Amino acid sequence: MCGIIGICNEENPSSKVNLALDLLQNRGKDGSKVVELPSCVLGHTLHSVVGHVQQPITKEGTLVANCEIYNWQELNEKYTLNASNDAELLLFFLDKFGFAKLHELDGVYAFAYVKNNFVYLTRDILGVKPLWYAYTTDNFAFASEKKVLEKLDYVDIQELNPRHSFIYNIEN
């Protein structure tokens, strides 16, 4: 299991993301990484099951994911995506198809995908991988664990329901 965190439109988001990664350290013993995007900072703690690809990963969009995509090699070959593991496949897949072919993924996942000033949060249909979020008219945050958002003083924290997506416009 990996840990993911993202904070948008906040003051000092990098320090908050680094604190969150400390709190999520139990979810990923293989390293952590932070990426700063305009108005949004993403972090990830890696628990490598398939290949050691550090996240967040950026191509056209940027991805942080807690995922186990069982058919990633089949999809990688089918669409010639040249991914090294399931998370990288997920990013390439989203960059190429958006959400139109998400139903082809066989596995469990919770992820945030950032592209064109939007953050897309998504969970698989079973909801095996957790994902929590909090937002106001001014800012937005998400994490793999509710306690992380609580520690960062967010209120009205909600769990993203399985089979659902949440879209946040960074520019609002």
Short mmCIF file of N, CA and C in Angstrom, two decimals:
data_model
loop_
_atom_site.label_atom_id
_atom_site.label_comp_id
_atom_site.label_asym_id
_atom_site.label_seq_id
_atom_site.Cartn_x
_atom_site.Cartn_y
_atom_site.Cartn_z
N MET A 1 0.83 -1.18 0.00
CA MET A 1 0.00 0.00 0.00
C MET A 1 0.88 1.23 0.00
N CYS A 2 0.48 2.22 -0.72
CA CYS A 2 1.19 3.50 -0.79
C CYS A 2 0.36 4.56 -0.07
N GLY A 3 0.97 5.70 0.13
CA GLY A 3 0.25 6.83 0.71
C GLY A 3 0.31 8.01 -0.24
N ILE A 4 -0.82 8.71 -0.40
CA ILE A 4 -0.85 9.87 -1.27
C ILE A 4 -1.39 11.07 -0.51
N ILE A 5 -0.93 12.25 -0.91
CA ILE A 5 -1.35 13.51 -0.31
C ILE A 5 -1.29 14.59 -1.37
N GLY A 6 -2.21 15.53 -1.29
CA GLY A 6 -2.18 16.69 -2.18
C GLY A 6 -2.83 17.87 -1.50
N ILE A 7 -2.25 19.03 -1.69
CA ILE A 7 -2.80 20.26 -1.13
C ILE A 7 -2.75 21.34 -2.21
N CYS A 8 -3.90 21.98 -2.42
CA CYS A 8 -4.01 23.01 -3.46
C CYS A 8 -4.52 24.31 -2.85
N ASN A 9 -3.98 25.41 -3.37
CA ASN A 9 -4.42 26.75 -3.00
C ASN A 9 -4.31 27.04 -1.50
N GLU A 10 -3.21 26.60 -0.91
CA GLU A 10 -2.93 26.82 0.51
C GLU A 10 -1.62 27.58 0.66
N GLU A 11 -1.46 28.26 1.77
CA GLU A 11 -0.16 28.84 2.09
C GLU A 11 0.74 27.74 2.64
N ASN A 12 2.00 27.76 2.29
CA ASN A 12 2.99 26.77 2.74
C ASN A 12 2.57 25.33 2.48
N PRO A 13 2.11 25.01 1.29
CA PRO A 13 1.66 23.64 1.05
C PRO A 13 2.78 22.61 1.14
N SER A 14 4.01 22.97 0.77
CA SER A 14 5.12 22.01 0.80
C SER A 14 5.39 21.52 2.22
N SER A 15 5.38 22.43 3.19
CA SER A 15 5.64 22.01 4.57
C SER A 15 4.53 21.11 5.07
N LYS A 16 3.29 21.39 4.67
CA LYS A 16 2.16 20.54 5.08
C LYS A 16 2.25 19.16 4.41
N VAL A 17 2.64 19.13 3.15
CA VAL A 17 2.77 17.85 2.45
C VAL A 17 3.89 17.03 3.08
N ASN A 18 4.99 17.65 3.44
CA ASN A 18 6.08 16.92 4.08
C ASN A 18 5.66 16.38 5.44
N LEU A 19 4.90 17.14 6.21
CA LEU A 19 4.37 16.64 7.48
C LEU A 19 3.45 15.45 7.23
N ALA A 20 2.60 15.57 6.21
CA ALA A 20 1.69 14.48 5.87
C ALA A 20 2.45 13.22 5.47
N LEU A 21 3.54 13.38 4.72
CA LEU A 21 4.34 12.22 4.31
C LEU A 21 4.95 11.52 5.52
N ASP A 22 5.33 12.29 6.53
CA ASP A 22 5.82 11.68 7.78
C ASP A 22 4.72 10.84 8.41
N LEU A 23 3.50 11.35 8.40
CA LEU A 23 2.36 10.63 8.98
C LEU A 23 1.98 9.40 8.14
N LEU A 24 2.28 9.44 6.86
CA LEU A 24 1.95 8.33 5.95
C LEU A 24 3.11 7.35 5.76
N GLN A 25 4.18 7.56 6.48
CA GLN A 25 5.39 6.75 6.29
C GLN A 25 5.11 5.25 6.43
N ASN A 26 4.17 4.88 7.30
CA ASN A 26 3.84 3.46 7.48
C ASN A 26 3.25 2.84 6.21
N ARG A 27 2.78 3.67 5.29
CA ARG A 27 2.16 3.16 4.06
C ARG A 27 3.17 2.93 2.94
N GLY A 28 4.41 3.40 3.13
CA GLY A 28 5.40 3.25 2.07
C GLY A 28 6.81 3.32 2.59
N LYS A 29 7.47 2.20 2.65
CA LYS A 29 8.84 2.12 3.19
C LYS A 29 9.91 2.25 2.11
N ASP A 30 9.49 2.39 0.84
CA ASP A 30 10.46 2.41 -0.26
C ASP A 30 10.78 3.82 -0.76
N GLY A 31 10.45 4.82 0.03
CA GLY A 31 10.81 6.19 -0.33
C GLY A 31 9.60 7.09 -0.45
N SER A 32 9.88 8.37 -0.54
CA SER A 32 8.81 9.35 -0.73
C SER A 32 9.31 10.45 -1.65
N LYS A 33 8.36 11.17 -2.22
CA LYS A 33 8.70 12.22 -3.17
C LYS A 33 7.61 13.28 -3.16
N VAL A 34 8.01 14.52 -3.40
CA VAL A 34 7.09 15.66 -3.47
C VAL A 34 7.29 16.35 -4.82
N VAL A 35 6.18 16.76 -5.44
CA VAL A 35 6.23 17.53 -6.67
C VAL A 35 5.39 18.79 -6.46
N GLU A 36 5.98 19.93 -6.81
CA GLU A 36 5.27 21.20 -6.71
C GLU A 36 4.78 21.61 -8.09
N LEU A 37 3.48 21.75 -8.21
CA LEU A 37 2.84 22.23 -9.42
C LEU A 37 2.31 23.63 -9.13
N PRO A 38 1.93 24.39 -10.13
CA PRO A 38 1.32 25.69 -9.85
C PRO A 38 0.07 25.53 -8.97
N SER A 39 0.09 26.13 -7.82
CA SER A 39 -1.04 26.14 -6.87
C SER A 39 -1.37 24.79 -6.26
N CYS A 40 -0.53 23.78 -6.46
CA CYS A 40 -0.84 22.45 -5.93
C CYS A 40 0.47 21.69 -5.66
N VAL A 41 0.55 21.04 -4.50
CA VAL A 41 1.72 20.22 -4.16
C VAL A 41 1.23 18.81 -3.90
N LEU A 42 1.90 17.83 -4.51
CA LEU A 42 1.54 16.42 -4.37
C LEU A 42 2.68 15.66 -3.72
N GLY A 43 2.33 14.68 -2.90
CA GLY A 43 3.33 13.84 -2.28
C GLY A 43 2.91 12.38 -2.31
N HIS A 44 3.90 11.50 -2.20
CA HIS A 44 3.65 10.06 -2.30
C HIS A 44 4.67 9.30 -1.47
N THR A 45 4.20 8.31 -0.72
CA THR A 45 5.10 7.36 -0.06
C THR A 45 4.95 6.04 -0.81
N LEU A 46 6.06 5.47 -1.21
CA LEU A 46 6.06 4.31 -2.10
C LEU A 46 6.20 2.99 -1.33
N HIS A 47 5.28 2.10 -1.62
CA HIS A 47 5.42 0.70 -1.23
C HIS A 47 5.44 -0.07 -2.55
N SER A 48 6.64 -0.42 -2.99
CA SER A 48 6.82 -0.98 -4.31
C SER A 48 6.43 -2.46 -4.35
N VAL A 49 5.42 -2.77 -5.16
CA VAL A 49 5.01 -4.14 -5.38
C VAL A 49 5.44 -4.58 -6.79
N VAL A 50 5.25 -3.68 -7.75
CA VAL A 50 5.60 -3.96 -9.15
C VAL A 50 6.52 -2.85 -9.64
N GLY A 51 7.81 -3.10 -9.70
CA GLY A 51 8.74 -2.10 -10.20
C GLY A 51 8.89 -0.95 -9.21
N HIS A 52 10.01 -0.30 -9.27
CA HIS A 52 10.32 0.78 -8.32
C HIS A 52 10.29 2.11 -9.07
N VAL A 53 9.09 2.62 -9.32
CA VAL A 53 8.92 3.89 -10.01
C VAL A 53 8.40 4.89 -8.99
N GLN A 54 9.22 5.90 -8.69
CA GLN A 54 8.84 6.92 -7.71
C GLN A 54 7.68 7.75 -8.24
N GLN A 55 6.78 8.10 -7.36
CA GLN A 55 5.68 9.01 -7.65
C GLN A 55 5.86 10.24 -6.78
N PRO A 56 5.21 11.33 -7.14
CA PRO A 56 4.36 11.60 -8.28
C PRO A 56 5.10 11.46 -9.61
N ILE A 57 4.35 11.02 -10.61
CA ILE A 57 4.86 10.83 -11.96
C ILE A 57 4.22 11.89 -12.86
N THR A 58 5.03 12.51 -13.70
CA THR A 58 4.50 13.55 -14.59
C THR A 58 4.84 13.24 -16.04
N LYS A 59 3.84 13.34 -16.89
CA LYS A 59 3.98 13.36 -18.35
C LYS A 59 3.09 14.51 -18.82
N GLU A 60 1.97 14.22 -19.49
CA GLU A 60 1.01 15.28 -19.81
C GLU A 60 0.31 15.75 -18.55
N GLY A 61 -0.08 14.81 -17.71
CA GLY A 61 -0.67 15.07 -16.41
C GLY A 61 0.28 14.60 -15.33
N THR A 62 -0.12 14.76 -14.09
CA THR A 62 0.68 14.29 -12.95
C THR A 62 -0.20 13.37 -12.12
N LEU A 63 0.39 12.25 -11.66
CA LEU A 63 -0.36 11.22 -10.95
C LEU A 63 0.30 10.88 -9.63
N VAL A 64 -0.54 10.73 -8.60
CA VAL A 64 -0.16 10.04 -7.37
C VAL A 64 -1.21 8.95 -7.17
N ALA A 65 -0.75 7.73 -6.92
CA ALA A 65 -1.70 6.62 -6.85
C ALA A 65 -1.30 5.60 -5.81
N ASN A 66 -2.30 5.00 -5.24
CA ASN A 66 -2.17 3.80 -4.43
C ASN A 66 -2.92 2.76 -5.24
N CYS A 67 -2.18 1.94 -5.99
CA CYS A 67 -2.87 1.08 -6.95
C CYS A 67 -2.22 -0.29 -7.07
N GLU A 68 -3.05 -1.22 -7.45
CA GLU A 68 -2.63 -2.55 -7.89
C GLU A 68 -3.48 -2.86 -9.11
N ILE A 69 -2.91 -2.62 -10.27
CA ILE A 69 -3.61 -2.88 -11.53
C ILE A 69 -3.14 -4.25 -12.01
N TYR A 70 -4.00 -5.24 -11.89
CA TYR A 70 -3.62 -6.62 -12.17
C TYR A 70 -3.35 -6.88 -13.64
N ASN A 71 -4.03 -6.17 -14.53
CA ASN A 71 -3.85 -6.38 -15.96
C ASN A 71 -2.99 -5.30 -16.61
N TRP A 72 -2.10 -4.69 -15.84
CA TRP A 72 -1.32 -3.57 -16.38
C TRP A 72 -0.43 -4.01 -17.54
N GLN A 73 0.16 -5.21 -17.46
CA GLN A 73 1.04 -5.65 -18.55
C GLN A 73 0.25 -5.90 -19.84
N GLU A 74 -0.94 -6.44 -19.70
CA GLU A 74 -1.80 -6.68 -20.86
C GLU A 74 -2.19 -5.34 -21.52
N LEU A 75 -2.59 -4.36 -20.71
CA LEU A 75 -2.95 -3.06 -21.25
C LEU A 75 -1.74 -2.33 -21.82
N ASN A 76 -0.61 -2.50 -21.17
CA ASN A 76 0.64 -1.90 -21.64
C ASN A 76 0.98 -2.39 -23.04
N GLU A 77 0.82 -3.68 -23.24
CA GLU A 77 1.10 -4.27 -24.56
C GLU A 77 0.03 -3.89 -25.57
N LYS A 78 -1.23 -3.96 -25.16
CA LYS A 78 -2.36 -3.67 -26.05
C LYS A 78 -2.28 -2.26 -26.62
N TYR A 79 -1.91 -1.30 -25.78
CA TYR A 79 -1.89 0.11 -26.21
C TYR A 79 -0.48 0.66 -26.43
N THR A 80 0.54 -0.21 -26.37
CA THR A 80 1.94 0.16 -26.59
C THR A 80 2.31 1.41 -25.78
N LEU A 81 2.14 1.32 -24.47
CA LEU A 81 2.38 2.48 -23.60
C LEU A 81 3.78 2.52 -23.01
N ASN A 82 4.51 1.43 -23.04
CA ASN A 82 5.89 1.36 -22.56
C ASN A 82 6.04 1.75 -21.09
N ALA A 83 5.10 1.32 -20.26
CA ALA A 83 5.14 1.59 -18.83
C ALA A 83 6.00 0.55 -18.12
N SER A 84 6.63 0.97 -17.02
CA SER A 84 7.49 0.08 -16.23
C SER A 84 6.75 -0.60 -15.09
N ASN A 85 5.61 -0.07 -14.69
CA ASN A 85 4.81 -0.70 -13.64
C ASN A 85 3.36 -0.24 -13.75
N ASP A 86 2.53 -0.66 -12.81
CA ASP A 86 1.10 -0.37 -12.90
C ASP A 86 0.77 1.11 -12.71
N ALA A 87 1.49 1.80 -11.85
CA ALA A 87 1.22 3.23 -11.65
C ALA A 87 1.58 4.03 -12.90
N GLU A 88 2.72 3.71 -13.49
CA GLU A 88 3.12 4.40 -14.71
C GLU A 88 2.13 4.11 -15.84
N LEU A 89 1.68 2.86 -15.92
CA LEU A 89 0.65 2.51 -16.90
C LEU A 89 -0.59 3.36 -16.68
N LEU A 90 -1.00 3.53 -15.42
CA LEU A 90 -2.19 4.32 -15.12
C LEU A 90 -2.03 5.76 -15.61
N LEU A 91 -0.88 6.36 -15.38
CA LEU A 91 -0.64 7.72 -15.87
C LEU A 91 -0.70 7.78 -17.39
N PHE A 92 0.02 6.89 -18.07
CA PHE A 92 0.03 6.89 -19.53
C PHE A 92 -1.38 6.65 -20.09
N PHE A 93 -2.12 5.77 -19.42
CA PHE A 93 -3.48 5.43 -19.81
C PHE A 93 -4.39 6.67 -19.70
N LEU A 94 -4.29 7.39 -18.58
CA LEU A 94 -5.09 8.60 -18.38
C LEU A 94 -4.68 9.69 -19.37
N ASP A 95 -3.37 9.85 -19.58
CA ASP A 95 -2.91 10.84 -20.55
C ASP A 95 -3.47 10.57 -21.95
N LYS A 96 -3.55 9.30 -22.30
CA LYS A 96 -3.98 8.93 -23.65
C LYS A 96 -5.50 8.91 -23.82
N PHE A 97 -6.22 8.38 -22.82
CA PHE A 97 -7.65 8.15 -22.97
C PHE A 97 -8.53 8.97 -22.03
N GLY A 98 -7.95 9.67 -21.09
CA GLY A 98 -8.77 10.31 -20.07
C GLY A 98 -9.45 9.23 -19.25
N PHE A 99 -10.69 9.44 -18.92
CA PHE A 99 -11.42 8.48 -18.09
C PHE A 99 -12.31 7.56 -18.91
N ALA A 100 -12.27 7.70 -20.23
CA ALA A 100 -13.17 6.95 -21.11
C ALA A 100 -12.97 5.44 -21.05
N LYS A 101 -11.76 4.98 -20.78
CA LYS A 101 -11.49 3.55 -20.79
C LYS A 101 -11.11 3.02 -19.41
N LEU A 102 -11.41 3.77 -18.37
CA LEU A 102 -11.06 3.36 -17.02
C LEU A 102 -11.66 2.00 -16.66
N HIS A 103 -12.80 1.69 -17.27
CA HIS A 103 -13.45 0.40 -17.02
C HIS A 103 -12.59 -0.79 -17.44
N GLU A 104 -11.56 -0.56 -18.25
CA GLU A 104 -10.68 -1.65 -18.68
C GLU A 104 -9.68 -2.06 -17.60
N LEU A 105 -9.51 -1.22 -16.58
CA LEU A 105 -8.57 -1.55 -15.52
C LEU A 105 -9.14 -2.64 -14.63
N ASP A 106 -8.35 -3.68 -14.41
CA ASP A 106 -8.71 -4.73 -13.48
C ASP A 106 -7.79 -4.58 -12.28
N GLY A 107 -8.35 -4.13 -11.18
CA GLY A 107 -7.53 -3.94 -10.00
C GLY A 107 -8.21 -3.02 -9.01
N VAL A 108 -7.42 -2.63 -8.02
CA VAL A 108 -7.90 -1.73 -6.99
C VAL A 108 -7.02 -0.49 -6.99
N TYR A 109 -7.64 0.66 -6.76
CA TYR A 109 -6.86 1.89 -6.84
C TYR A 109 -7.60 3.06 -6.18
N ALA A 110 -6.80 4.01 -5.76
CA ALA A 110 -7.26 5.33 -5.35
C ALA A 110 -6.18 6.27 -5.88
N PHE A 111 -6.57 7.28 -6.63
CA PHE A 111 -5.55 8.14 -7.21
C PHE A 111 -6.03 9.57 -7.37
N ALA A 112 -5.04 10.44 -7.56
CA ALA A 112 -5.29 11.83 -7.95
C ALA A 112 -4.51 12.07 -9.23
N TYR A 113 -5.18 12.64 -10.19
CA TYR A 113 -4.59 12.95 -11.49
C TYR A 113 -4.80 14.43 -11.73
N VAL A 114 -3.73 15.15 -11.97
CA VAL A 114 -3.79 16.60 -12.15
C VAL A 114 -3.44 16.93 -13.60
N LYS A 115 -4.35 17.66 -14.24
CA LYS A 115 -4.11 18.06 -15.63
C LYS A 115 -4.98 19.27 -15.95
N ASN A 116 -4.39 20.24 -16.65
CA ASN A 116 -5.13 21.42 -17.11
C ASN A 116 -5.88 22.12 -15.98
N ASN A 117 -5.21 22.30 -14.84
CA ASN A 117 -5.78 23.00 -13.68
C ASN A 117 -6.95 22.30 -13.01
N PHE A 118 -7.08 21.02 -13.21
CA PHE A 118 -8.09 20.23 -12.51
C PHE A 118 -7.42 19.08 -11.78
N VAL A 119 -7.95 18.75 -10.60
CA VAL A 119 -7.52 17.58 -9.84
C VAL A 119 -8.69 16.60 -9.89
N TYR A 120 -8.41 15.40 -10.35
CA TYR A 120 -9.41 14.34 -10.44
C TYR A 120 -9.07 13.28 -9.39
N LEU A 121 -9.96 13.07 -8.44
CA LEU A 121 -9.81 11.99 -7.47
C LEU A 121 -10.72 10.84 -7.89
N THR A 122 -10.21 9.63 -7.84
CA THR A 122 -10.99 8.47 -8.27
C THR A 122 -10.62 7.24 -7.45
N ARG A 123 -11.64 6.42 -7.17
CA ARG A 123 -11.44 5.13 -6.51
C ARG A 123 -12.05 4.03 -7.36
N ASP A 124 -11.55 2.82 -7.17
CA ASP A 124 -12.08 1.67 -7.89
C ASP A 124 -13.49 1.34 -7.39
N ILE A 125 -14.15 0.41 -8.06
CA ILE A 125 -15.55 0.11 -7.74
C ILE A 125 -15.72 -0.60 -6.40
N LEU A 126 -14.67 -1.26 -5.89
CA LEU A 126 -14.78 -1.93 -4.60
C LEU A 126 -14.40 -1.03 -3.43
N GLY A 127 -13.62 -0.01 -3.69
CA GLY A 127 -13.21 0.89 -2.62
C GLY A 127 -12.18 0.30 -1.68
N VAL A 128 -11.34 -0.60 -2.17
CA VAL A 128 -10.33 -1.24 -1.33
C VAL A 128 -9.30 -0.22 -0.86
N LYS A 129 -8.88 0.65 -1.74
CA LYS A 129 -7.89 1.68 -1.40
C LYS A 129 -8.61 2.94 -0.92
N PRO A 130 -8.26 3.44 0.26
CA PRO A 130 -8.98 4.59 0.81
C PRO A 130 -8.53 5.92 0.20
N LEU A 131 -9.45 6.89 0.23
CA LEU A 131 -9.13 8.24 -0.22
C LEU A 131 -10.10 9.22 0.45
N TRP A 132 -9.52 10.21 1.12
CA TRP A 132 -10.27 11.21 1.87
C TRP A 132 -9.97 12.59 1.31
N TYR A 133 -10.92 13.52 1.43
CA TYR A 133 -10.68 14.87 0.93
C TYR A 133 -11.43 15.89 1.78
N ALA A 134 -10.97 17.12 1.67
CA ALA A 134 -11.63 18.26 2.33
C ALA A 134 -11.46 19.46 1.42
N TYR A 135 -12.49 20.28 1.33
CA TYR A 135 -12.38 21.47 0.49
C TYR A 135 -13.25 22.59 1.04
N THR A 136 -12.84 23.78 0.70
CA THR A 136 -13.63 24.98 0.98
C THR A 136 -13.68 25.75 -0.34
N THR A 137 -14.22 26.94 -0.31
CA THR A 137 -14.22 27.74 -1.53
C THR A 137 -12.81 28.20 -1.89
N ASP A 138 -11.88 28.13 -0.92
CA ASP A 138 -10.52 28.63 -1.14
C ASP A 138 -9.46 27.55 -1.36
N ASN A 139 -9.62 26.37 -0.76
CA ASN A 139 -8.54 25.38 -0.84
C ASN A 139 -9.09 23.96 -0.89
N PHE A 140 -8.15 23.03 -1.09
CA PHE A 140 -8.51 21.63 -1.29
C PHE A 140 -7.35 20.76 -0.84
N ALA A 141 -7.68 19.64 -0.21
CA ALA A 141 -6.65 18.68 0.20
C ALA A 141 -7.23 17.27 0.13
N PHE A 142 -6.35 16.31 -0.11
CA PHE A 142 -6.75 14.91 -0.10
C PHE A 142 -5.61 14.08 0.46
N ALA A 143 -5.94 12.89 0.97
CA ALA A 143 -4.93 12.00 1.54
C ALA A 143 -5.48 10.58 1.62
N SER A 144 -4.57 9.65 1.76
CA SER A 144 -4.94 8.24 1.91
C SER A 144 -5.57 7.95 3.27
N GLU A 145 -5.27 8.78 4.25
CA GLU A 145 -5.79 8.54 5.60
C GLU A 145 -6.45 9.80 6.14
N LYS A 146 -7.60 9.63 6.76
CA LYS A 146 -8.35 10.75 7.35
C LYS A 146 -7.54 11.45 8.42
N LYS A 147 -6.79 10.67 9.22
CA LYS A 147 -6.04 11.26 10.34
C LYS A 147 -5.01 12.29 9.85
N VAL A 148 -4.53 12.14 8.64
CA VAL A 148 -3.57 13.09 8.08
C VAL A 148 -4.24 14.44 7.88
N LEU A 149 -5.42 14.44 7.29
CA LEU A 149 -6.14 15.69 7.07
C LEU A 149 -6.56 16.32 8.40
N GLU A 150 -6.92 15.50 9.36
CA GLU A 150 -7.26 16.01 10.70
C GLU A 150 -6.05 16.69 11.33
N LYS A 151 -4.89 16.05 11.22
CA LYS A 151 -3.66 16.61 11.79
C LYS A 151 -3.30 17.95 11.14
N LEU A 152 -3.66 18.11 9.88
CA LEU A 152 -3.40 19.36 9.16
C LEU A 152 -4.52 20.39 9.36
N ASP A 153 -5.42 20.10 10.29
CA ASP A 153 -6.51 21.00 10.69
C ASP A 153 -7.60 21.22 9.65
N TYR A 154 -7.80 20.26 8.79
CA TYR A 154 -8.93 20.35 7.87
C TYR A 154 -10.19 19.88 8.60
N VAL A 155 -11.32 20.44 8.22
CA VAL A 155 -12.60 20.04 8.79
C VAL A 155 -13.51 19.59 7.66
N ASP A 156 -14.63 19.02 8.01
CA ASP A 156 -15.57 18.50 7.03
C ASP A 156 -14.87 17.56 6.04
N ILE A 157 -14.15 16.61 6.60
CA ILE A 157 -13.40 15.63 5.81
C ILE A 157 -14.36 14.54 5.35
N GLN A 158 -14.29 14.23 4.07
CA GLN A 158 -15.20 13.25 3.49
C GLN A 158 -14.42 12.13 2.82
N GLU A 159 -14.96 10.93 2.91
CA GLU A 159 -14.37 9.81 2.18
C GLU A 159 -14.95 9.79 0.78
N LEU A 160 -14.08 9.64 -0.20
CA LEU A 160 -14.55 9.51 -1.57
C LEU A 160 -15.19 8.13 -1.71
N ASN A 161 -16.44 8.11 -2.12
CA ASN A 161 -17.15 6.84 -2.26
C ASN A 161 -16.57 6.02 -3.41
N PRO A 162 -16.56 4.69 -3.25
CA PRO A 162 -16.14 3.84 -4.36
C PRO A 162 -16.99 4.12 -5.59
N ARG A 163 -16.40 3.92 -6.75
CA ARG A 163 -17.05 4.15 -8.04
C ARG A 163 -17.28 5.62 -8.35
N HIS A 164 -16.80 6.50 -7.50
CA HIS A 164 -17.02 7.91 -7.71
C HIS A 164 -15.71 8.64 -8.01
N SER A 165 -15.88 9.79 -8.61
CA SER A 165 -14.77 10.71 -8.84
C SER A 165 -15.16 12.05 -8.25
N PHE A 166 -14.16 12.84 -7.93
CA PHE A 166 -14.38 14.20 -7.46
C PHE A 166 -13.44 15.07 -8.28
N ILE A 167 -13.95 16.15 -8.80
CA ILE A 167 -13.12 17.03 -9.64
C ILE A 167 -13.03 18.40 -8.97
N TYR A 168 -11.81 18.86 -8.81
CA TYR A 168 -11.56 20.17 -8.19
C TYR A 168 -10.86 21.08 -9.21
N ASN A 169 -11.41 22.25 -9.41
CA ASN A 169 -10.83 23.25 -10.30
C ASN A 169 -9.83 24.08 -9.49
N ILE A 170 -8.56 23.95 -9.78
CA ILE A 170 -7.51 24.64 -9.03
C ILE A 170 -7.64 26.15 -9.15
N GLU A 171 -8.17 26.64 -10.24
CA GLU A 171 -8.26 28.08 -10.48
C GLU A 171 -9.41 28.75 -9.75
N ASN A 172 -10.32 28.01 -9.16
CA ASN A 172 -11.45 28.62 -8.42
C ASN A 172 -11.06 28.94 -7.01
#
